[in-house]
Amino acid sequence: MQKLIGSILIVAGTTIGAGMLAMPIISANVGFLFMSFILFCIWFAMFYTSVLLVNVYRYNSPEDGLNTLTTKYLGKPGAYITGLSMLTLMYALTSAYIAGGGDILRTNLEQLLHLEVSPQLSAILFTLLFGGIIAFGTRAVDYSTKVVFSIKILCLCLVLGLLLPHIEMAYLAYIPQSPLPVLATIPIIFTSFGFSVVIPSLVKYLDGNLRQLKWVFFIGSIIPLLLYLIWELTILGNIESSVFSEILKNNAGLEGLLVSIKEINSSPFIKIAFTIFAAAAILTSFWGVALALNDYIKDLAKDRPKIKHNVSAFILTFLPPILFALFYPDGFVIALGYASISLVVLALIIPMLMLQKAKKIAGEKTSILQYIIYGFLWILSLLIVVLQLLLAFEVLPS
């Protein structure tokens, strides 16, 4: 039971990260109704494909990693495409979390202990302190996530408790005049449900118990969906869209969100709770992503014992993102700009193709309903890729 709860929290903890912090910012000109619809559609797609990938393990050992499965069912070309998508996405995210986590650590060391620490040293300290947990395996991540996730939820509840009583229904009824802001949010919202990367790690952790795994991904993904909806309801229901947009014009990113929250409620507890929540959100997402990357590298090198060794895998997991974060920050920023395309390949397309091939080899048929859902998933995949490219080339407003 403890493993089950821990696995659910790893899924939820990996999901609820920086994307949740950005959500009210990108939805200022979209409105609650459209955001709710987008959130539900993307949640359904990501949960459904997580079940597809779990079902692939009906025909395989729980010890098999993603590279082993893609090589078996999609051949070397499929494995190369998956590997490129996985490593690009995971290294970019890990770099971003190291940079963000290092900044938070440096700020706290300066404020609490009056220690002057360089950004480079704080990034290395963050990786050793919190990334070191990955070296002890999924169980260590499980226990750590339980503690930090609990703190995260407590702080979120405090923020919500102070803001929920002031909701104005009129603000929630806002409808955008143009579809462009709505379309622009889809790739970003999609990356806010990036829990599928931890599937192979949790399959192994739960010894391939398919029934438990399906419940893990249902509950672990529905928790973020509900929290996202409540979070959007709280922020968008407390401040008029035009006022919110004006604040964001003058205050970029999270600072704009903090200013907006203080506009609603000036309690000093909100800033403290929100800051702790943001730090905890980065930490749990960092653990989930780093765990998935570490396990993928071990599976990639399963025929090379020296690389598969814990120390070697740990170095390969964290050294490249640290170097990128310190010496080439534009590298992971550019990669993150295309994160949704990598995630489309990993979370939507690969599970469909692998399960189809596995069922064909086993002589099993696919139902009409499943083909209809596959059609929806292919349309969604194409839409996200096109929208991400339009955003990258600044055809759509970012």
Short mmCIF file of C-alpha atoms in Angstrom, two decimals:
data_model
loop_
_atom_site.label_atom_id
_atom_site.label_comp_id
_atom_site.label_asym_id
_atom_site.label_seq_id
_atom_site.Cartn_x
_atom_site.Cartn_y
_atom_site.Cartn_z
CA MET A 1 0.00 0.00 0.00
CA GLN A 2 2.86 2.38 0.81
CA LYS A 3 4.39 1.73 -2.61
CA LEU A 4 1.03 2.41 -4.25
CA ILE A 5 0.59 5.75 -2.47
CA GLY A 6 4.20 6.69 -3.17
CA SER A 7 3.78 5.89 -6.87
CA ILE A 8 0.61 8.01 -7.08
CA LEU A 9 2.47 10.92 -5.50
CA ILE A 10 5.42 10.51 -7.88
CA VAL A 11 2.99 10.83 -10.82
CA ALA A 12 1.20 13.83 -9.27
CA GLY A 13 4.46 15.38 -8.06
CA THR A 14 6.11 15.09 -11.47
CA THR A 15 3.04 16.67 -13.09
CA ILE A 16 2.50 19.60 -10.71
CA GLY A 17 5.53 21.73 -11.44
CA ALA A 18 6.40 24.95 -13.19
CA GLY A 19 3.48 24.42 -15.61
CA MET A 20 0.96 25.00 -12.84
CA LEU A 21 2.68 28.24 -11.87
CA ALA A 22 2.52 29.45 -15.47
CA MET A 23 -1.09 28.38 -16.05
CA PRO A 24 -2.93 31.49 -14.78
CA ILE A 25 -0.42 33.68 -16.65
CA ILE A 26 -1.07 32.07 -20.04
CA SER A 27 -4.83 31.89 -19.44
CA ALA A 28 -5.32 35.59 -18.59
CA ASN A 29 -6.80 36.21 -22.08
CA VAL A 30 -8.41 32.77 -22.44
CA GLY A 31 -10.93 32.50 -19.62
CA PHE A 32 -11.94 29.70 -17.26
CA LEU A 33 -14.42 27.91 -19.54
CA PHE A 34 -12.00 27.37 -22.43
CA MET A 35 -9.15 26.49 -20.07
CA SER A 36 -11.31 23.85 -18.35
CA PHE A 37 -12.17 22.25 -21.69
CA ILE A 38 -8.51 22.19 -22.83
CA LEU A 39 -7.36 20.79 -19.49
CA PHE A 40 -9.90 17.97 -19.58
CA CYS A 41 -9.14 16.97 -23.20
CA ILE A 42 -5.38 16.89 -22.61
CA TRP A 43 -5.76 15.03 -19.29
CA PHE A 44 -7.88 12.36 -21.03
CA ALA A 45 -5.33 11.96 -23.85
CA MET A 46 -2.38 11.66 -21.45
CA PHE A 47 -4.13 9.27 -19.07
CA TYR A 48 -5.36 7.08 -21.94
CA THR A 49 -1.92 6.79 -23.55
CA SER A 50 -0.34 6.03 -20.15
CA VAL A 51 -2.72 3.05 -19.95
CA LEU A 52 -1.69 2.07 -23.50
CA LEU A 53 1.97 2.01 -22.50
CA VAL A 54 1.18 0.09 -19.31
CA ASN A 55 -0.68 -2.47 -21.45
CA VAL A 56 2.45 -3.00 -23.55
CA TYR A 57 3.91 -4.58 -20.40
CA ARG A 58 1.31 -7.36 -20.63
CA TYR A 59 3.64 -8.85 -23.24
CA ASN A 60 6.95 -7.88 -21.61
CA SER A 61 8.98 -8.02 -18.41
CA PRO A 62 8.55 -5.13 -15.91
CA GLU A 63 12.37 -4.84 -16.03
CA ASP A 64 12.22 -3.72 -19.68
CA GLY A 65 12.83 -0.01 -20.13
CA LEU A 66 11.57 2.31 -22.85
CA ASN A 67 14.59 1.79 -25.13
CA THR A 68 14.22 -2.00 -24.90
CA LEU A 69 10.52 -1.79 -25.83
CA THR A 70 10.91 0.67 -28.69
CA THR A 71 13.78 -1.37 -30.17
CA LYS A 72 11.67 -4.53 -29.96
CA TYR A 73 8.48 -3.10 -31.51
CA LEU A 74 9.61 -0.14 -33.64
CA GLY A 75 13.11 -1.21 -34.62
CA LYS A 76 16.24 0.90 -34.51
CA PRO A 77 14.69 3.93 -36.32
CA GLY A 78 11.87 4.04 -33.72
CA ALA A 79 14.37 3.63 -30.88
CA TYR A 80 16.54 6.47 -32.26
CA ILE A 81 13.56 8.84 -32.59
CA THR A 82 12.39 7.93 -29.08
CA GLY A 83 15.90 8.34 -27.69
CA LEU A 84 16.35 11.76 -29.31
CA SER A 85 12.94 12.91 -28.01
CA MET A 86 13.52 11.49 -24.52
CA LEU A 87 17.04 12.86 -24.03
CA THR A 88 16.21 16.29 -25.50
CA LEU A 89 13.14 16.67 -23.31
CA MET A 90 14.61 15.21 -20.12
CA TYR A 91 17.94 17.06 -20.32
CA ALA A 92 16.17 20.35 -21.09
CA LEU A 93 13.76 19.93 -18.16
CA THR A 94 16.49 18.80 -15.77
CA SER A 95 18.63 21.81 -16.78
CA ALA A 96 15.70 24.14 -16.20
CA TYR A 97 14.95 22.65 -12.76
CA ILE A 98 18.64 22.80 -11.76
CA ALA A 99 18.82 26.46 -12.78
CA GLY A 100 15.54 27.32 -11.03
CA GLY A 101 16.25 25.22 -7.95
CA GLY A 102 19.77 26.63 -7.70
CA ASP A 103 18.40 30.19 -7.75
CA ILE A 104 15.93 29.39 -4.95
CA LEU A 105 18.70 27.74 -2.89
CA ARG A 106 21.04 30.72 -3.42
CA THR A 107 18.35 33.23 -2.41
CA ASN A 108 17.58 31.32 0.78
CA LEU A 109 21.26 30.94 1.72
CA GLU A 110 21.71 34.69 1.31
CA GLN A 111 18.56 35.60 3.27
CA LEU A 112 18.77 33.04 6.08
CA LEU A 113 22.50 32.45 6.55
CA HIS A 114 23.88 35.65 4.92
CA LEU A 115 26.10 33.52 2.67
CA GLU A 116 27.11 34.87 -0.73
CA VAL A 117 26.97 31.97 -3.18
CA SER A 118 27.58 32.16 -6.94
CA PRO A 119 24.89 30.85 -9.34
CA GLN A 120 27.31 28.15 -10.50
CA LEU A 121 27.98 26.88 -6.97
CA SER A 122 24.29 27.00 -5.99
CA ALA A 123 23.37 24.92 -9.06
CA ILE A 124 26.00 22.30 -8.15
CA LEU A 125 24.88 22.29 -4.49
CA PHE A 126 21.23 21.87 -5.52
CA THR A 127 22.13 18.92 -7.75
CA LEU A 128 24.23 17.19 -5.08
CA LEU A 129 21.74 17.81 -2.24
CA PHE A 130 18.51 16.95 -4.04
CA GLY A 131 19.70 15.09 -7.15
CA GLY A 132 21.70 12.77 -4.91
CA ILE A 133 18.42 11.17 -3.81
CA ILE A 134 18.07 9.69 -7.33
CA ALA A 135 21.18 7.57 -6.74
CA PHE A 136 19.27 5.66 -4.02
CA GLY A 137 16.52 4.58 -6.42
CA THR A 138 12.75 4.88 -6.74
CA ARG A 139 12.06 4.07 -3.07
CA ALA A 140 14.11 7.09 -1.93
CA VAL A 141 12.28 9.30 -4.44
CA ASP A 142 8.99 7.83 -3.16
CA TYR A 143 9.68 8.80 0.49
CA SER A 144 11.11 12.22 -0.38
CA THR A 145 8.17 13.03 -2.65
CA LYS A 146 5.66 12.12 0.07
CA VAL A 147 7.20 14.69 2.44
CA VAL A 148 7.66 17.52 -0.07
CA PHE A 149 4.32 16.86 -1.81
CA SER A 150 2.54 17.16 1.56
CA ILE A 151 4.22 20.52 2.19
CA LYS A 152 3.32 21.63 -1.34
CA ILE A 153 -0.37 20.77 -0.88
CA LEU A 154 -0.52 22.48 2.55
CA CYS A 155 0.88 25.70 1.11
CA LEU A 156 -1.44 25.51 -1.89
CA CYS A 157 -4.43 25.00 0.42
CA LEU A 158 -3.41 28.09 2.41
CA VAL A 159 -3.25 30.20 -0.75
CA LEU A 160 -6.56 28.80 -2.02
CA GLY A 161 -8.21 29.26 1.39
CA LEU A 162 -7.34 32.97 1.39
CA LEU A 163 -8.47 33.55 -2.20
CA LEU A 164 -11.48 31.25 -2.82
CA PRO A 165 -14.00 33.30 -0.77
CA HIS A 166 -13.54 36.30 -3.09
CA ILE A 167 -14.45 34.63 -6.39
CA GLU A 168 -16.67 36.68 -8.76
CA MET A 169 -18.75 34.53 -11.11
CA ALA A 170 -18.76 37.31 -13.72
CA TYR A 171 -14.98 37.02 -14.09
CA LEU A 172 -15.29 33.28 -14.79
CA ALA A 173 -17.73 33.90 -17.66
CA TYR A 174 -15.08 35.73 -19.73
CA ILE A 175 -14.96 34.64 -23.39
CA PRO A 176 -11.95 35.65 -25.55
CA GLN A 177 -12.65 37.70 -28.66
CA SER A 178 -10.08 35.79 -30.73
CA PRO A 179 -9.26 32.05 -30.86
CA LEU A 180 -5.50 32.76 -31.09
CA PRO A 181 -4.84 33.02 -27.30
CA VAL A 182 -6.79 29.78 -26.79
CA LEU A 183 -4.75 27.90 -29.41
CA ALA A 184 -1.48 29.31 -28.05
CA THR A 185 -2.11 27.73 -24.62
CA ILE A 186 -2.53 24.15 -25.90
CA PRO A 187 1.19 23.16 -26.26
CA ILE A 188 2.00 24.69 -22.86
CA ILE A 189 -0.91 22.98 -21.10
CA PHE A 190 0.09 19.72 -22.80
CA THR A 191 3.58 19.85 -21.25
CA SER A 192 1.92 20.37 -17.83
CA PHE A 193 0.78 16.71 -17.97
CA GLY A 194 4.21 15.22 -18.66
CA PHE A 195 3.95 12.34 -16.18
CA SER A 196 4.26 9.61 -18.82
CA VAL A 197 8.07 9.72 -18.62
CA VAL A 198 7.95 7.93 -15.24
CA ILE A 199 5.90 4.95 -16.51
CA PRO A 200 8.82 2.49 -17.00
CA SER A 201 10.28 3.42 -13.58
CA LEU A 202 6.95 2.79 -11.82
CA VAL A 203 6.22 -0.43 -13.76
CA LYS A 204 9.49 -1.77 -12.42
CA TYR A 205 8.83 -0.37 -8.91
CA LEU A 206 5.38 -2.04 -8.70
CA ASP A 207 6.66 -5.32 -10.21
CA GLY A 208 4.48 -4.99 -13.31
CA ASN A 209 1.13 -5.11 -11.44
CA LEU A 210 -1.00 -3.76 -14.30
CA ARG A 211 -4.16 -3.27 -12.23
CA GLN A 212 -2.31 -1.21 -9.62
CA LEU A 213 -0.47 0.75 -12.32
CA LYS A 214 -3.70 1.80 -14.05
CA TRP A 215 -5.07 3.09 -10.75
CA VAL A 216 -1.76 4.85 -10.05
CA PHE A 217 -1.93 6.75 -13.34
CA PHE A 218 -5.63 7.50 -13.01
CA ILE A 219 -5.44 8.88 -9.46
CA GLY A 220 -1.98 10.37 -9.97
CA SER A 221 -3.16 12.31 -13.04
CA ILE A 222 -6.65 13.24 -11.80
CA ILE A 223 -5.17 14.96 -8.72
CA PRO A 224 -3.26 17.50 -10.88
CA LEU A 225 -6.31 17.97 -13.14
CA LEU A 226 -8.53 18.84 -10.15
CA LEU A 227 -5.86 21.09 -8.62
CA TYR A 228 -5.30 22.83 -11.96
CA LEU A 229 -9.04 23.48 -12.27
CA ILE A 230 -9.31 24.82 -8.70
CA TRP A 231 -6.16 26.93 -9.23
CA GLU A 232 -7.57 28.44 -12.44
CA LEU A 233 -10.96 28.95 -10.78
CA THR A 234 -9.31 30.76 -7.87
CA ILE A 235 -7.04 33.11 -9.84
CA LEU A 236 -9.29 33.83 -12.84
CA GLY A 237 -12.33 34.17 -10.58
CA ASN A 238 -10.63 36.77 -8.39
CA ILE A 239 -9.37 39.27 -10.93
CA GLU A 240 -10.86 40.72 -14.10
CA SER A 241 -9.15 39.55 -17.29
CA SER A 242 -8.26 43.05 -18.52
CA VAL A 243 -6.74 44.00 -15.12
CA PHE A 244 -4.80 40.73 -14.96
CA SER A 245 -3.45 41.23 -18.51
CA GLU A 246 -2.36 44.78 -17.67
CA ILE A 247 -0.47 43.59 -14.57
CA LEU A 248 1.28 40.89 -16.64
CA LYS A 249 2.34 43.47 -19.23
CA ASN A 250 4.20 45.41 -16.54
CA ASN A 251 5.42 42.41 -14.52
CA ALA A 252 6.69 39.38 -16.41
CA GLY A 253 6.33 35.75 -15.35
CA LEU A 254 5.88 34.66 -11.73
CA GLU A 255 6.43 38.20 -10.47
CA GLY A 256 3.30 39.24 -12.38
CA LEU A 257 1.34 36.40 -10.81
CA LEU A 258 2.55 37.39 -7.32
CA VAL A 259 1.58 41.03 -7.92
CA SER A 260 -1.86 39.86 -9.10
CA ILE A 261 -2.32 37.68 -6.02
CA LYS A 262 -1.33 40.59 -3.74
CA GLU A 263 -3.85 42.73 -5.63
CA ILE A 264 -6.53 40.25 -4.54
CA ASN A 265 -5.31 39.68 -0.97
CA SER A 266 -2.45 41.55 0.68
CA SER A 267 -1.90 38.99 3.47
CA PRO A 268 1.86 38.37 4.02
CA PHE A 269 1.09 34.67 4.45
CA ILE A 270 0.17 34.40 0.76
CA LYS A 271 3.63 35.38 -0.48
CA ILE A 272 5.33 32.98 1.96
CA ALA A 273 2.98 30.09 1.13
CA PHE A 274 3.22 30.74 -2.61
CA THR A 275 7.03 30.87 -2.48
CA ILE A 276 7.23 27.56 -0.58
CA PHE A 277 4.69 26.01 -2.97
CA ALA A 278 6.74 27.12 -6.00
CA ALA A 279 9.95 25.67 -4.52
CA ALA A 280 8.23 22.37 -3.64
CA ALA A 281 6.65 22.17 -7.11
CA ILE A 282 10.06 22.52 -8.76
CA LEU A 283 11.59 19.92 -6.41
CA THR A 284 9.00 17.15 -6.91
CA SER A 285 9.01 17.68 -10.69
CA PHE A 286 12.82 17.62 -10.68
CA TRP A 287 12.83 14.26 -8.88
CA GLY A 288 10.30 12.71 -11.25
CA VAL A 289 12.09 13.88 -14.38
CA ALA A 290 15.58 12.99 -13.11
CA LEU A 291 14.38 9.52 -12.01
CA ALA A 292 12.92 8.86 -15.47
CA LEU A 293 16.11 10.09 -17.16
CA ASN A 294 18.35 8.00 -14.89
CA ASP A 295 16.34 4.82 -15.54
CA TYR A 296 16.27 5.52 -19.29
CA ILE A 297 20.07 5.90 -19.38
CA LYS A 298 20.48 2.60 -17.47
CA ASP A 299 18.19 0.83 -19.95
CA LEU A 300 20.00 2.47 -22.88
CA ALA A 301 23.29 1.10 -21.55
CA LYS A 302 22.08 -2.29 -20.28
CA ASP A 303 24.68 -4.08 -22.42
CA ARG A 304 27.43 -1.80 -21.14
CA PRO A 305 27.90 -2.63 -17.42
CA LYS A 306 30.31 0.23 -16.77
CA ILE A 307 27.81 2.84 -18.00
CA LYS A 308 24.83 1.08 -16.40
CA HIS A 309 26.55 1.27 -12.99
CA ASN A 310 24.78 3.66 -10.55
CA VAL A 311 27.66 6.12 -10.36
CA SER A 312 28.15 6.28 -14.14
CA ALA A 313 24.39 6.61 -14.74
CA PHE A 314 24.18 9.35 -12.10
CA ILE A 315 27.00 11.31 -13.77
CA LEU A 316 25.39 10.93 -17.22
CA THR A 317 22.05 12.03 -15.76
CA PHE A 318 23.26 15.26 -14.16
CA LEU A 319 26.54 16.37 -15.74
CA PRO A 320 25.15 17.41 -19.17
CA PRO A 321 22.22 19.45 -17.72
CA ILE A 322 24.52 21.14 -15.18
CA LEU A 323 26.93 22.12 -17.95
CA PHE A 324 24.07 23.43 -20.08
CA ALA A 325 22.54 25.34 -17.17
CA LEU A 326 25.88 26.95 -16.27
CA PHE A 327 27.62 27.58 -19.58
CA TYR A 328 24.98 27.46 -22.30
CA PRO A 329 21.62 28.50 -20.79
CA ASP A 330 20.19 29.32 -24.23
CA GLY A 331 20.61 25.65 -25.14
CA PHE A 332 17.95 24.31 -22.80
CA VAL A 333 15.75 27.39 -23.34
CA ILE A 334 15.68 26.57 -27.07
CA ALA A 335 15.05 22.88 -26.31
CA LEU A 336 12.21 23.76 -23.94
CA GLY A 337 10.67 25.82 -26.74
CA TYR A 338 10.12 22.54 -28.58
CA ALA A 339 9.36 20.43 -25.48
CA SER A 340 5.79 19.73 -26.50
CA ILE A 341 6.94 18.13 -29.79
CA SER A 342 9.24 15.72 -27.93
CA LEU A 343 6.42 14.95 -25.50
CA VAL A 344 3.96 14.31 -28.35
CA VAL A 345 6.33 11.62 -29.66
CA LEU A 346 6.94 10.06 -26.23
CA ALA A 347 3.49 10.32 -24.64
CA LEU A 348 1.02 10.09 -27.54
CA ILE A 349 2.54 8.50 -30.65
CA ILE A 350 4.98 5.87 -29.26
CA PRO A 351 2.45 4.17 -26.90
CA MET A 352 -0.11 3.85 -29.73
CA LEU A 353 2.39 2.38 -32.18
CA MET A 354 3.94 -0.04 -29.67
CA LEU A 355 0.65 -1.41 -28.38
CA GLN A 356 -0.64 -1.88 -31.93
CA LYS A 357 2.50 -3.85 -32.83
CA ALA A 358 2.39 -5.88 -29.59
CA LYS A 359 -1.28 -6.83 -30.17
CA LYS A 360 -0.58 -7.72 -33.79
CA ILE A 361 2.25 -10.06 -32.75
CA ALA A 362 -0.06 -11.61 -30.11
CA GLY A 363 -2.82 -12.04 -32.71
CA GLU A 364 -5.25 -9.72 -30.88
CA LYS A 365 -7.70 -7.33 -32.56
CA THR A 366 -8.29 -3.63 -31.87
CA SER A 367 -11.88 -2.47 -31.21
CA ILE A 368 -13.67 0.19 -33.27
CA LEU A 369 -13.89 2.44 -30.18
CA GLN A 370 -10.12 2.24 -29.74
CA TYR A 371 -9.59 3.20 -33.38
CA ILE A 372 -11.85 6.24 -32.87
CA ILE A 373 -9.81 7.29 -29.81
CA TYR A 374 -6.60 6.71 -31.81
CA GLY A 375 -8.00 9.11 -34.44
CA PHE A 376 -8.55 11.76 -31.75
CA LEU A 377 -5.00 11.23 -30.44
CA TRP A 378 -3.46 11.57 -33.92
CA ILE A 379 -5.40 14.80 -34.56
CA LEU A 380 -4.33 16.17 -31.17
CA SER A 381 -0.70 15.19 -31.85
CA LEU A 382 -0.69 16.97 -35.21
CA LEU A 383 -2.42 20.03 -33.72
CA ILE A 384 0.13 20.38 -30.90
CA VAL A 385 3.11 20.03 -33.28
CA VAL A 386 1.68 22.64 -35.69
CA LEU A 387 0.82 25.06 -32.86
CA GLN A 388 4.29 24.66 -31.29
CA LEU A 389 5.94 25.47 -34.63
CA LEU A 390 3.67 28.50 -35.10
CA LEU A 391 4.64 29.67 -31.60
CA ALA A 392 8.34 29.09 -32.30
CA PHE A 393 8.16 31.18 -35.48
CA GLU A 394 6.05 33.82 -33.66
CA VAL A 395 3.05 33.39 -35.93
CA LEU A 396 0.96 32.82 -32.78
CA PRO A 397 1.35 35.12 -29.75
CA SER A 398 3.46 33.38 -27.07
#
